[in-house]
Coordinates of C-alpha atoms in Angstrom, one line a residue:
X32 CA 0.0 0.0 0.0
X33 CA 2.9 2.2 0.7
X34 CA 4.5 1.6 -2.5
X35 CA 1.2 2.8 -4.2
X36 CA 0.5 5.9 -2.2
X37 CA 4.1 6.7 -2.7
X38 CA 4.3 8.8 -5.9
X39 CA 0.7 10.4 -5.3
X40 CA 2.3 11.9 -2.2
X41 CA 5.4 12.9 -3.8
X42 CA 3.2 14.3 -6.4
X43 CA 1.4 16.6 -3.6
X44 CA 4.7 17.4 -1.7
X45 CA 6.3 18.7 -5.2
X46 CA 3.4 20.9 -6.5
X47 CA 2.8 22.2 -2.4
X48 CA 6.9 22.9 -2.7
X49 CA 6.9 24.5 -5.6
X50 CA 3.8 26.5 -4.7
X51 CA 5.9 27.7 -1.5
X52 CA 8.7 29.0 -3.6
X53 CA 6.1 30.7 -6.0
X54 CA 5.0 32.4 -2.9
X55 CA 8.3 33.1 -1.6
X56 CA 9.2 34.9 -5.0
X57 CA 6.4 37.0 -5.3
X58 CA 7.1 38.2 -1.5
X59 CA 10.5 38.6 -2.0
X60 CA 10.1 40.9 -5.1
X61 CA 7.5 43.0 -3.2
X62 CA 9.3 43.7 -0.4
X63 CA 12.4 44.8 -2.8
X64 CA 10.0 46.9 -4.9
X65 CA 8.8 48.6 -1.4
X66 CA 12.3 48.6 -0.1
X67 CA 14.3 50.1 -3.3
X68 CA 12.0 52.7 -3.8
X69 CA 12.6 54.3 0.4
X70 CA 16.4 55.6 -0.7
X71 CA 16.5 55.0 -4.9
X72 CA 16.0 59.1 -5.6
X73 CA 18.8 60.0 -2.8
X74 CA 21.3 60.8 -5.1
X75 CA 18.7 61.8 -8.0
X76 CA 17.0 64.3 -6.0
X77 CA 19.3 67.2 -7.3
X78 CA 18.4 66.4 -10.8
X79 CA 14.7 66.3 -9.6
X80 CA 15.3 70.2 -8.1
X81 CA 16.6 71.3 -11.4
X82 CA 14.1 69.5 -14.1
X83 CA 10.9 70.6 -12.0
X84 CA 12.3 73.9 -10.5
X85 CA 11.4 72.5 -7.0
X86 CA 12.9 74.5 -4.3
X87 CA 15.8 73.8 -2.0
X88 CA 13.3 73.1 1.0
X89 CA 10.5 71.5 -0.8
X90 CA 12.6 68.7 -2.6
X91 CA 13.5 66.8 0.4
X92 CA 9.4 66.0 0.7
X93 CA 10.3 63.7 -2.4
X94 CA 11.5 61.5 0.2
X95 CA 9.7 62.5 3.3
X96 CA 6.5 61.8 1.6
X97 CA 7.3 58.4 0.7
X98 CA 8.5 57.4 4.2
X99 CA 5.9 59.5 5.9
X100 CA 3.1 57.3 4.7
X101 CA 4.6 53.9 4.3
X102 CA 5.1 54.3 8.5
X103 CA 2.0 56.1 9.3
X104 CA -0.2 53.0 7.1
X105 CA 1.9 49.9 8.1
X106 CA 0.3 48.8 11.2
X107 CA -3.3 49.7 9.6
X108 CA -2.2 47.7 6.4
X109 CA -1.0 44.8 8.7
X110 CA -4.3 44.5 10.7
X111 CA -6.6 44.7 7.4
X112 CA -4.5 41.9 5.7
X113 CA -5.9 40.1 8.9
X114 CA -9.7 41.5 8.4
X115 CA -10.1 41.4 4.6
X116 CA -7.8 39.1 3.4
X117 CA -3.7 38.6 2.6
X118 CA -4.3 38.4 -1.8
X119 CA -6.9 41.1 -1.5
X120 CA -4.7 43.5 0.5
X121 CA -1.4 42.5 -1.4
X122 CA -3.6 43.1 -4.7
X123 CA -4.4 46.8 -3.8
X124 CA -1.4 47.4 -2.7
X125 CA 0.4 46.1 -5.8
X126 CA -2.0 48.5 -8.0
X127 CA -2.0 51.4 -5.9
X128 CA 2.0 51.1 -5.9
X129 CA 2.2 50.5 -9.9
X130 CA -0.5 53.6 -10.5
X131 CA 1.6 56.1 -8.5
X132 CA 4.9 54.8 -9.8
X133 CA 3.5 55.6 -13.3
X134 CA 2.2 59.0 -12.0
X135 CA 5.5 59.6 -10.3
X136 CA 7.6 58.8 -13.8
X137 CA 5.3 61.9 -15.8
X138 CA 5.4 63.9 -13.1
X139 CA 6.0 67.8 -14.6
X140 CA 5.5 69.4 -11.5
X141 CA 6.5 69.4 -7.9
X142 CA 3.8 69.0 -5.8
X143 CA 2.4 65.9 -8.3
X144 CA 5.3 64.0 -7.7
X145 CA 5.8 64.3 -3.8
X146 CA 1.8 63.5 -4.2
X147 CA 2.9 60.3 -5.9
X148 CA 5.6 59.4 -3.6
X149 CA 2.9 59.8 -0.8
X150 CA 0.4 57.1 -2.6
X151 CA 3.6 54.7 -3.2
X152 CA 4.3 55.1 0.3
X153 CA 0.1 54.7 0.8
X154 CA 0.8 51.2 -1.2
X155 CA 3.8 50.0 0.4
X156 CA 2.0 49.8 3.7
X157 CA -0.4 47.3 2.2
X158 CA 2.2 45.1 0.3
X159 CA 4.6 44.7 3.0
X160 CA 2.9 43.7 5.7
X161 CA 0.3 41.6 3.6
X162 CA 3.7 39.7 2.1
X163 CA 5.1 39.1 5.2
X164 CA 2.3 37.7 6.2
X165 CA 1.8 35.5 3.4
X166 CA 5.1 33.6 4.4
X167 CA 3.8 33.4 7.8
X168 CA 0.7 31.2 6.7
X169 CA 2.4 29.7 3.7
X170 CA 5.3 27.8 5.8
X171 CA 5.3 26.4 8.6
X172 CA 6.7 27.6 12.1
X173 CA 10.2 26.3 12.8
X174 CA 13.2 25.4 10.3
X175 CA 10.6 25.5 7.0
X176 CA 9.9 29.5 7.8
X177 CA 12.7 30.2 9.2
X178 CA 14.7 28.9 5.8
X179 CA 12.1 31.5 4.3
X180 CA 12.4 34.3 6.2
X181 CA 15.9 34.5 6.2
X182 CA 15.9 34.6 1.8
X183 CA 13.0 37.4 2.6
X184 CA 14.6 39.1 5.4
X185 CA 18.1 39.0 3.1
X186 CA 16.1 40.0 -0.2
X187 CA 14.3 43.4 2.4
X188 CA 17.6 44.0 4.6
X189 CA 19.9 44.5 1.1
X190 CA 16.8 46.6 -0.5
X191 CA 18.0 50.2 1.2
X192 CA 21.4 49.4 0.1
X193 CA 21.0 48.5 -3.4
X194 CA 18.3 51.8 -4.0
X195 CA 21.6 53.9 -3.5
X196 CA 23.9 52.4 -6.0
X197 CA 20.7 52.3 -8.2
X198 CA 20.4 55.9 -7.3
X199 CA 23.3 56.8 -8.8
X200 CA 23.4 54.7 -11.5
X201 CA 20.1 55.8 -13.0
X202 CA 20.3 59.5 -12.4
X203 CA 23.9 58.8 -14.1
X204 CA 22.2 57.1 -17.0
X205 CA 18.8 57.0 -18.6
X206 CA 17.7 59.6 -15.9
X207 CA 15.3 59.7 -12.4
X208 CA 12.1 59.3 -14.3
X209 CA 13.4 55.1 -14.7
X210 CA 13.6 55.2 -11.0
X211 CA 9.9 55.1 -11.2
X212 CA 8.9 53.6 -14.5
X213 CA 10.9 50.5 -14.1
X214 CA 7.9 49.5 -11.3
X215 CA 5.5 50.2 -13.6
X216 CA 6.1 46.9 -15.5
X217 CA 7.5 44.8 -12.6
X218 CA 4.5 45.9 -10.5
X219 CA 1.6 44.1 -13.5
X220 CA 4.0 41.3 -13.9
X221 CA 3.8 41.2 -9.8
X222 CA 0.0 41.7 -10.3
X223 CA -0.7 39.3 -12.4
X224 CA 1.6 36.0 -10.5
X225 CA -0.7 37.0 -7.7
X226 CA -4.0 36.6 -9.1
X227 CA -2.8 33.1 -10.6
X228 CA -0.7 32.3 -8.0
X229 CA -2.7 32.9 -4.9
X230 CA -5.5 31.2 -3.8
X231 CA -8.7 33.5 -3.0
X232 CA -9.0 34.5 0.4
X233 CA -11.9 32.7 2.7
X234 CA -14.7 34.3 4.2
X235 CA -14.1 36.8 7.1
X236 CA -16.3 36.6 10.3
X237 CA -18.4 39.2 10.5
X238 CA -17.4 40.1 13.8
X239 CA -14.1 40.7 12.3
X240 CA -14.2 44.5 11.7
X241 CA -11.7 47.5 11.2
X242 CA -11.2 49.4 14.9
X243 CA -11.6 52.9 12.8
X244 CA -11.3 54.8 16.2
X245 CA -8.5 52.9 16.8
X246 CA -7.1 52.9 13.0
X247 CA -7.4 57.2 13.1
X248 CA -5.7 57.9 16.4
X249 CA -2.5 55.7 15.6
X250 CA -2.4 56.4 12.2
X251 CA -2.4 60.1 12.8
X252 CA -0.2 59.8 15.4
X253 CA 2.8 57.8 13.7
X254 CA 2.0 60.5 11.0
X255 CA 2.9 63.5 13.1
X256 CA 5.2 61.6 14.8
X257 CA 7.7 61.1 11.9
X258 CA 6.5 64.4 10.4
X259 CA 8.2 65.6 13.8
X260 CA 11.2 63.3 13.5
X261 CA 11.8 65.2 9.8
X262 CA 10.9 68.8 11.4
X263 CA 13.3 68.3 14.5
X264 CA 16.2 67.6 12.1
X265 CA 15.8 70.8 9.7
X266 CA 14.1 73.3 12.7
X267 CA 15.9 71.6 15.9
X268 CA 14.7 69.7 18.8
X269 CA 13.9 72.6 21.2
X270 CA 12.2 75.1 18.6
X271 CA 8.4 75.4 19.8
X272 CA 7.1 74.4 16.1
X273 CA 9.2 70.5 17.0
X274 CA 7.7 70.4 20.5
X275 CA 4.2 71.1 19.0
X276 CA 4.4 68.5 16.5
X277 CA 5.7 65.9 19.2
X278 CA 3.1 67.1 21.8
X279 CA 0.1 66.9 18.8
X280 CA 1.8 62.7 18.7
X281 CA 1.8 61.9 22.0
X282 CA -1.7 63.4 22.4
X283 CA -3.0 61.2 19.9
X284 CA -0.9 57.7 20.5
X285 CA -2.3 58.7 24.1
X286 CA -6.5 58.3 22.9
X287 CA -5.2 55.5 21.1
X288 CA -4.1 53.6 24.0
X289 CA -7.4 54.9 25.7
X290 CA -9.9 54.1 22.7
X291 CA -8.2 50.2 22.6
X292 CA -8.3 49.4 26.0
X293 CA -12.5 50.3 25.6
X294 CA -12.9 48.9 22.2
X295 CA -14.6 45.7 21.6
X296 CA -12.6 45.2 18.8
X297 CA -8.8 46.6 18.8
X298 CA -6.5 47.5 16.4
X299 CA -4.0 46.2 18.6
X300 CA -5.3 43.5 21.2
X301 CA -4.1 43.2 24.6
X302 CA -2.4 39.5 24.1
X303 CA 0.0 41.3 21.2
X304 CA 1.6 43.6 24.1
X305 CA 1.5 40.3 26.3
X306 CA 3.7 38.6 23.7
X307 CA 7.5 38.8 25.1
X308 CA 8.6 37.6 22.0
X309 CA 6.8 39.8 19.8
X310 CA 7.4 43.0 21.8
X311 CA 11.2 41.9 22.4
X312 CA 11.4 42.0 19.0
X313 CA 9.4 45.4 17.9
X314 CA 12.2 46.6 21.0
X315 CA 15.0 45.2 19.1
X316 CA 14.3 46.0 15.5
X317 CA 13.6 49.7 16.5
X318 CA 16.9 50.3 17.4
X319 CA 18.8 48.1 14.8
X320 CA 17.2 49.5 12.3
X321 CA 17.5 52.8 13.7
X322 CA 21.2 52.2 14.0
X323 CA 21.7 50.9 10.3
X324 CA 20.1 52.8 8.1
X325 CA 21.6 56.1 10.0
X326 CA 24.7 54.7 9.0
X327 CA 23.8 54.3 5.4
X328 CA 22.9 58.2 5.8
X329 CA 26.2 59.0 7.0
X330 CA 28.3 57.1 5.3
X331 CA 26.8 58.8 2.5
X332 CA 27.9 61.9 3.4
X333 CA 30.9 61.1 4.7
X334 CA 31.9 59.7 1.4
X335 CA 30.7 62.4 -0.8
X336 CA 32.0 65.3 2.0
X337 CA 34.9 64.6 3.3
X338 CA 36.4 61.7 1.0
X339 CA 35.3 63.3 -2.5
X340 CA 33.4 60.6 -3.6
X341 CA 31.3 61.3 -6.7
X342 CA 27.2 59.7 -6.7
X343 CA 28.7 56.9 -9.1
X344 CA 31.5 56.0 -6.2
X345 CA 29.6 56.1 -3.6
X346 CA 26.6 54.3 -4.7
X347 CA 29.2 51.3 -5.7
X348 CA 31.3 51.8 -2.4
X349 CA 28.1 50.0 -1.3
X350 CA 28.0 47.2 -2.6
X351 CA 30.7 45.5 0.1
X352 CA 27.9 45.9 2.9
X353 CA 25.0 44.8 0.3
X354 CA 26.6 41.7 -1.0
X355 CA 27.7 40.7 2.9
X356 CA 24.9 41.5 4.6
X357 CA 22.5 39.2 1.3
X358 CA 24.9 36.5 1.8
X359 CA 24.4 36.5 5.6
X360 CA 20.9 37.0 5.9
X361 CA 20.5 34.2 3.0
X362 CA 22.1 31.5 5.9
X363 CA 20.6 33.3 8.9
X364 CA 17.5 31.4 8.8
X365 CA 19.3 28.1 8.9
X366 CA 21.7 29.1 11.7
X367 CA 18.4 30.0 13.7
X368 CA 17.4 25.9 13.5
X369 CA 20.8 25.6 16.1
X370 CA 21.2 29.4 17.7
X371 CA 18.8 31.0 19.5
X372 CA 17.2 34.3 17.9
X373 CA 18.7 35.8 21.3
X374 CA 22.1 34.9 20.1
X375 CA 22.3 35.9 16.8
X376 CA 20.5 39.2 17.3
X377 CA 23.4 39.9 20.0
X378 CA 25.9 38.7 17.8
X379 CA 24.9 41.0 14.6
X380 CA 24.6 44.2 17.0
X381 CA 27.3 43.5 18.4
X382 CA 29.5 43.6 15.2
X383 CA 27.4 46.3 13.9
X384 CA 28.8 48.5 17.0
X385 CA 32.4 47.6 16.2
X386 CA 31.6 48.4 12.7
X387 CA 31.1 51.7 14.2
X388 CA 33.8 52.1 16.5
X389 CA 35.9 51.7 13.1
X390 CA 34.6 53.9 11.4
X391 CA 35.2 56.2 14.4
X392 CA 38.9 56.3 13.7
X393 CA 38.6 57.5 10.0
X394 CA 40.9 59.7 8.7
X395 CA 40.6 62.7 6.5
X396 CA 42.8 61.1 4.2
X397 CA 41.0 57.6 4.3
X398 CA 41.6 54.9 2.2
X399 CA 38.8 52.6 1.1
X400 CA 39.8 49.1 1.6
X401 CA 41.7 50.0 4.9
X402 CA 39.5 52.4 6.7
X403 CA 36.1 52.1 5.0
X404 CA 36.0 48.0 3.5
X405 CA 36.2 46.5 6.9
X406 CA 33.6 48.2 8.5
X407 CA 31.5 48.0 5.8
X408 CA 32.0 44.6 6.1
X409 CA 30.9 44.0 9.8
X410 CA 27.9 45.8 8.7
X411 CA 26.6 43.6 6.4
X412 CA 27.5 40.9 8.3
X413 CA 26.0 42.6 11.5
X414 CA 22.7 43.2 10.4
X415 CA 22.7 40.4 8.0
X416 CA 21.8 38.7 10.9
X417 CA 19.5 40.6 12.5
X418 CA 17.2 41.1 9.6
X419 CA 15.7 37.5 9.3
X420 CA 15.9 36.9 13.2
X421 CA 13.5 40.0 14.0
X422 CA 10.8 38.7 12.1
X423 CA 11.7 34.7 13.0
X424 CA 10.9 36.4 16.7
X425 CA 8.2 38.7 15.8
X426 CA 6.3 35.5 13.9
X427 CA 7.0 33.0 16.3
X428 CA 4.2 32.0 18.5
X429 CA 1.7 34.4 16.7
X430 CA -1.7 32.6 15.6
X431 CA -3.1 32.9 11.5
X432 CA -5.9 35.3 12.9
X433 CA -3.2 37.9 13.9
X434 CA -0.1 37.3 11.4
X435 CA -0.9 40.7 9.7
X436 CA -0.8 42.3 13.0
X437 CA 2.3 41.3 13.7
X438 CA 3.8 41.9 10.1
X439 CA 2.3 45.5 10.4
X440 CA 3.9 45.9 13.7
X441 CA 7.6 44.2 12.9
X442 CA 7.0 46.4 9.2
X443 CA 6.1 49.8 11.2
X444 CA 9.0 49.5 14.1
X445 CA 11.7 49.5 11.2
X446 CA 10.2 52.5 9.2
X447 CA 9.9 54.2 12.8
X448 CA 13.5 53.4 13.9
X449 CA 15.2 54.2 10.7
X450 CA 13.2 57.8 10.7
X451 CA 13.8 58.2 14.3
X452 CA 17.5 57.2 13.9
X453 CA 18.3 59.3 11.0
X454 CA 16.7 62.4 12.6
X455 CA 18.7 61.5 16.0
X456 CA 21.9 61.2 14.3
X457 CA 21.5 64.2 11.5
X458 CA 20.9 66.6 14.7
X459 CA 24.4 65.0 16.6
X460 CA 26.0 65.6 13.1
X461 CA 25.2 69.1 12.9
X462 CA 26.2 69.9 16.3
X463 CA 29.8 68.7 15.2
X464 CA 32.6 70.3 12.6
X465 CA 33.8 68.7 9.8
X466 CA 35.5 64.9 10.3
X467 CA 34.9 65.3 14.2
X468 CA 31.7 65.4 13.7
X469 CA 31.2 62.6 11.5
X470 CA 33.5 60.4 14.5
X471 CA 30.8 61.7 17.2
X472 CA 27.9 60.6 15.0
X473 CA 29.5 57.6 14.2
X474 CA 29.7 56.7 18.3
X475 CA 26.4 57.5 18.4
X476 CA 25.3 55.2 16.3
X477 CA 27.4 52.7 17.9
X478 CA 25.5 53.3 21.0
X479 CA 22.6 52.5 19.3
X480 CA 23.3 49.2 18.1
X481 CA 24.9 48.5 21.8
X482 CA 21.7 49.2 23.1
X483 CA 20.0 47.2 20.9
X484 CA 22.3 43.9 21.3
X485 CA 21.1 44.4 25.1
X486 CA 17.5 44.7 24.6
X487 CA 18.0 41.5 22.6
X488 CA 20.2 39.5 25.2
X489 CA 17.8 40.6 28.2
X490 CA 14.4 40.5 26.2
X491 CA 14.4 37.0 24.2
X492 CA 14.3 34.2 26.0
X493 CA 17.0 31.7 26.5
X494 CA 15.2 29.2 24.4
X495 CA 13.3 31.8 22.2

């Protein structure tokens, strides 16, 4: 009977595999669709000022916009991937996201295409959380998702990276309109693999509904929040326009707190904030992310400002940390099958501080593969190893019902942190001169991943 059955199961193990890896394509493409497009006008955006006349203080919103919605939507996005389904969401997201990248590309005026970066950001906050989720339901807990997440994790962590050597290449070459029209066509191919791909979505109890209350207050509060992050770091910390803007956040996080603990129906349920793992994790990724992609900002400028780099050199310079930290994360989710999440979080922050302290010590006259390669280096490999473990942790233990909950919330604490952290480090920047000030900032940011390599060893279990 065995010898029967045999190749009808193999059958039904081969299509189910090769249905996960359909699955883990299309997530993995999503993700670097949403992640390229956070840093891939960096280096363009001085092109942008001079083909649309946009002024000196408006063009940064060409970034801002895009961040500022993809942070303030994430944890919405996450909990109605939960209410209305993970195709549906992922679906609208997709087309939103293609729509705006096409509006973005014919852009001829300013405020159109800072209005387009806004409803990419507006799409990204469905796609990502709804993708991670998707994994979450597709595989199963353990070595099978973890295997998974670390090629997602290593496909999202390298996405930052690779948007600033495409930044430079394309605003170099065929120009920053391709920055957006190359989504156009990789968004309906993306499209269509998920109506064929996907299987429909089931039925949603109707008791399942949106916590609007609940949606507003936090949505409108991440909003201002990282609205103030952005305003702190052009008009200071102290000025009474930042305080307002922080105050107007922390009034409205506070009635969100208030409106959950009252609402039949949260946004955020009680058992998510009792969930060590989960809320180590959120902890965690705040402040690694935080720490990384503030050192992407400033070793940016450190390149271009003190090292005469051109856009072209520094976009390539890159690709040390972008390569490493793929690699890494590619083999993360395997190592988590014999380490603990606990350990390999504390080991990549831990090597992303002494990537820091390196880079500490660099002189004016710096040469790149002595004082920049080997730091680069422990970056990658630092948070190559962090990436995959925060959302191995932030999954683990979480039920189907509340995967896009937990996506939105792993999704929204690393948009948070890395606005947070860029702000943070921009302002201890400024407050230096020249190469000094770059060390200082640098230290900072070493603090930052200390910190974080603590909240890790202290908030994970032993045996999470």
């Amino acid at each position: 009977m065995s010898v029967i059955n045999s190749p009808v199961k193999t059958t039904g193990q081969q299509k189910a595999s090769a249905h996960q890896k359909l699955v883990l394509g299309l997530a993995c493409a999503t993700q670097a669709m949403v992640g390229l497009d956070i840093a891939i006008v960096n280096v363009a955006l001085p092109s942008i000022q001079r083909d649309l006349g946009v002024s000196r203080s408006s063009v940064q919103w060409v970034v801002v916009a895009y961040g500022l919605l993809l942070g303030g939507f994430l944890l919405v996005g996450g909990r109605m991937t939960d209410l209305l389904g993970r195709r549906r969401i992922l679906l609208a997201g997709l087309g939103l996201f293609t729509a705006a990248s096409l509006l973005a590309g014919m852009a001829q005026h300013g405020g159109v295409l800072i209005t387009a970066r806004g409803l990419q950001g507006l799409g990204g906050a469905l796609v990502a959380p709804a993708a991670l989720s998707l994994l979450a339901v597709t595989f199963r807990e353990g070595r099978e998702r973890n295997r998974a997440l670390g090629v997602f994790g290593a496909v999202g962590g390298v996405a930052g990276t690779v948007g600033v050597v495409a930044s430079g290449l394309i605003a170099a070459g065929p120009g920053w309109r391709w920055a957006f029209f190359i989504n156009v066509p990789v968004g309906l191919v993306l499209i269509a693999l998920a109506i064929t791909c996907l299987a429909a979505d089931q039925p949603r109890r109707r008791s399942g509904r949106l916590d609007v209350a609940g949606a507003s207050t936090v949505t409108g509060g991440l909003l201002t929040f990282v609205y103030a992050l952005h305003h702190a770091s052009t008009h200071g910390w102290t000025s009474a326009s930042t305080l307002a803007w922080f105050i107007a956040a922390g009034v409205l996080i506070a009635a969100f707190v208030r409106i959950e603990k009252r609402s039949p129906a949260p946004l955020v349920p009680a058992s998510a904030l009792r969930h060590r793992t989960l809320v180590a994790a959120n902890l965690t990724a705040l402040l690694a992310f935080g720490a990384f992609f503030s050192f992407i900002f400033l070793g940016s400028l450190l390149m271009q400002q003190e090292l005469g780099y051109s856009s072209t050199q520094t976009g390539l310079a890159w690709l040390a940390t972008t390569v490493t930290e793929f690699v890494t994360a590619s083999i993360a989710g395997r190592l988590a099958a014999a380490m603990s999440v606990r350990l390999l979080l504390g080991t990549g922050l831990t090597l992303l501080t002494a990537a820091m302290v390196w880079l500490a010590q660099v002189p004016a006259d710096g040469n790149y593969v002595t004082d920049l390669l080997p730091a680069f280096l422990l970056a990658g490999l630092g948070f190559g190893l962090c990436v995959p473990s925060l959302q191995i942790g932030a999954l683990s233990g979480v039920t189907e019902s509340e995967s896009g909950l937990a996506s939105g919330l792993i999704e929204t604490t690393r948009e948070i942190g890395a606005a947070a952290g860029v702000a943070a480090i921009s302002t201890v920047l400024v407050a230096g001169t020249g190469l000094d000030g770059f060390h200082t900032a640098f230290v900072a940011i070493g603090i930052l991943a200390g910190l974080g390599a603590i909240t890790a060893i202290t908030g994970f279990r032993r045996a999470a």
